Coordinates of C-alpha atoms in Angstrom, one line a residue:
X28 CA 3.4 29.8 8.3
X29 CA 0.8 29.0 11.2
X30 CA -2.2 29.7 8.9
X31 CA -1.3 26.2 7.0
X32 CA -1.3 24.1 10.0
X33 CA -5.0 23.3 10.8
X34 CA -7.7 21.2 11.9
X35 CA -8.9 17.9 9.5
X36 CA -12.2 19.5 9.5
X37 CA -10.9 22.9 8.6
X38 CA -8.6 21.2 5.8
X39 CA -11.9 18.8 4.5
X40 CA -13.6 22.2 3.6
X41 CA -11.0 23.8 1.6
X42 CA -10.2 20.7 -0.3
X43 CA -11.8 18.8 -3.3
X44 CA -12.3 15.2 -3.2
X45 CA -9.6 13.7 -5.5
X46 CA -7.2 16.3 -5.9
X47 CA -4.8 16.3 -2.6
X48 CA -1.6 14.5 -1.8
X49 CA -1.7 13.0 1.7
X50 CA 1.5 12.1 3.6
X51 CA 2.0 11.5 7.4
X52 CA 5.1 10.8 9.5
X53 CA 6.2 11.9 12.8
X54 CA 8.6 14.3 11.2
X55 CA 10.7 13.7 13.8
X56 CA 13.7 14.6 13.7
X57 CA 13.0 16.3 10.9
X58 CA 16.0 16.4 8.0
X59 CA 16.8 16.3 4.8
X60 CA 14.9 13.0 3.4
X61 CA 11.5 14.3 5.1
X62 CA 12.3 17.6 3.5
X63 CA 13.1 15.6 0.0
X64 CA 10.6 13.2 0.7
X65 CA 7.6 16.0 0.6
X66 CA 9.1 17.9 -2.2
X67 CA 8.3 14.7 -4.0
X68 CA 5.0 14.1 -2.7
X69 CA 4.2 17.9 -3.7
X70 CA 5.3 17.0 -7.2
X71 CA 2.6 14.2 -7.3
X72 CA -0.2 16.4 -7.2
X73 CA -1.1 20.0 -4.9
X74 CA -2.3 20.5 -2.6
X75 CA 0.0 18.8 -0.1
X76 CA -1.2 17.6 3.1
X77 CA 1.5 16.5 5.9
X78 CA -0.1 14.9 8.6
X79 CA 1.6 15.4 11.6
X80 CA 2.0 12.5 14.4
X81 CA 0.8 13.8 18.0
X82 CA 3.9 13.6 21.0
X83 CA 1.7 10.4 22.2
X84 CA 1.8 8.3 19.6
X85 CA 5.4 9.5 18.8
X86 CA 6.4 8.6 21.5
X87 CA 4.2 5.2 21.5
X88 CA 6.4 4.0 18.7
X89 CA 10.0 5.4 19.4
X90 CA 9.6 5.0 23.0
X91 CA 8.3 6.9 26.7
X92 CA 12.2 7.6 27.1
X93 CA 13.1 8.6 23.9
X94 CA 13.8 12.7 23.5
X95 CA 11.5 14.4 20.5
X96 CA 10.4 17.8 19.5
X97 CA 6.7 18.6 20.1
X98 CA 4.4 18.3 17.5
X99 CA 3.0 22.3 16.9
X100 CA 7.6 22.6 16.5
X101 CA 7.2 20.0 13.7
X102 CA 4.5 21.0 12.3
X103 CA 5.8 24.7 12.1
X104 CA 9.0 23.3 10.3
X105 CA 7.0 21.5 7.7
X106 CA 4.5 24.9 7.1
X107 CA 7.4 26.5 6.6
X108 CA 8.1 24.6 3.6
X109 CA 6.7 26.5 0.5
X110 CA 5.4 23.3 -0.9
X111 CA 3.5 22.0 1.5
X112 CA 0.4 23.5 1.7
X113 CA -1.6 22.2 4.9
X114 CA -0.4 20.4 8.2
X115 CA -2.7 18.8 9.9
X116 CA -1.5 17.7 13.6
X117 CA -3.6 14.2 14.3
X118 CA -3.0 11.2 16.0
X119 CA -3.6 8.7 12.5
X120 CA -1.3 7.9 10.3
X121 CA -2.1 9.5 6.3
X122 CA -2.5 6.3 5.4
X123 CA -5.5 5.7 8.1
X124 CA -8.5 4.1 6.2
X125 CA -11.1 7.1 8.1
X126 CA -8.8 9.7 7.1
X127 CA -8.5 8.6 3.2
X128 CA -12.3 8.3 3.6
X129 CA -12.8 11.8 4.5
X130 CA -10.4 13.3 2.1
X131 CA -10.6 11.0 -0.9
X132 CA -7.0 11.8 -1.8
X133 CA -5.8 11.2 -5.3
X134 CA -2.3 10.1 -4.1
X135 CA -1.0 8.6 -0.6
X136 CA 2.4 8.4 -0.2
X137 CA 4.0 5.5 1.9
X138 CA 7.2 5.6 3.2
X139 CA 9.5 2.9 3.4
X140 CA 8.5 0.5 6.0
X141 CA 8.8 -2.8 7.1
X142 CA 8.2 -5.4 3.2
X143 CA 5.5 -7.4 5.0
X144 CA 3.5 -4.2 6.7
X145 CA 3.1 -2.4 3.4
X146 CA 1.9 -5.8 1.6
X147 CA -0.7 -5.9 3.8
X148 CA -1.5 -2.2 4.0
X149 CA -2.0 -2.1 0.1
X150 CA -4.1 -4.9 0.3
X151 CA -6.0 -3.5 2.8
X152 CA -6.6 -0.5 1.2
X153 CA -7.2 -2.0 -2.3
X154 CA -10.0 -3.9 -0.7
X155 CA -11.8 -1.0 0.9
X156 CA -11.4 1.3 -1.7
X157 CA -10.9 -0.2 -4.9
X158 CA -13.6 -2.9 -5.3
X159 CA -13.7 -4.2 -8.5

C-alpha cells in the first residue's frame, strides 16, 4: 500500500502528460462519499492521483481546534484502495494551477463546493489553460 503514496516529483516521472485523473481533498474523515467519490474519478480515466491535504492546511480550513487524522493515516487509507493508484501528500489543492501544469491531467475532478468558488475556479482555469 505505502509504495503508491509518493512524492509529486516521483509521481511526474511515472506519468504521461494527458492521461491521469487528479483529485485532492483532505480525506478527512474519510467515508463512504470519498470512497464513492474516487471510485468515480477512477472510472474517468487511470491512473488515479489523490492528492492528499497536509495536517497544516487541514487544519487551516476546519480549524486549530478541530480533531483530524494525520495526513501519512489518510493517505494510507486512500492507497489502500485498489483504484487509486498514487497519493501524493502536498499542501495544494488538485485543482492548484502549478500542480495541473506539471501533470497536464486529462481530467480534474471538483468536488462540490461553494456555487460562486467553482464559477470562478473554472474560469480561471479555462483562461490559463484553454486559450482559444
Amino acid at each position: 500500500m505505502s509504495s503508491k503514496i509518493l512524492s509529486l516529483k516521483r509521481v511526474m516521472g511515472l506519468v504521461r502528460p494527458h492521461t491521469v485523473t487528479l483529485i485532492g481533498s483532505s480525506f478527512c474523515p474519510f467515508n463512504r462519499y470519498y470512497q464513492r467519490l474516487l471510485l468515480w474519478a477512477s472510472k474517468k480515466s487511470r491512473p488515479l492521483i489523490a492528492i492528499v491535504q497536509t495536517d497544516y492546511i487541514v487544519k487551516i480550513r476546519r480549524g486549530f481546534g478541530s480533531s483530524l487524522e494525520y495526513a501519512n493515516i489518510r493517505a494510507s487509507r486512500i492507497a489502500a484502495l485498489p483504484f487509486v493508484d498514487y497519493v501524493v501528500v502536498a499542501a495544494r489543492q488538485a485543482h492548484d494551477p502549478k500542480l495541473i501544469k506539471l501533470l497536464s491531467p486529462r481530467f480534474v475532478i471538483l468536488q462540490r463546493d461553494h456555487p460562486r468558488y467553482l464559477e470562478n475556479l473554472i474560469q480561471e482555469l479555462k483562461r490559463r489553460f484553454c486559450p482559444l
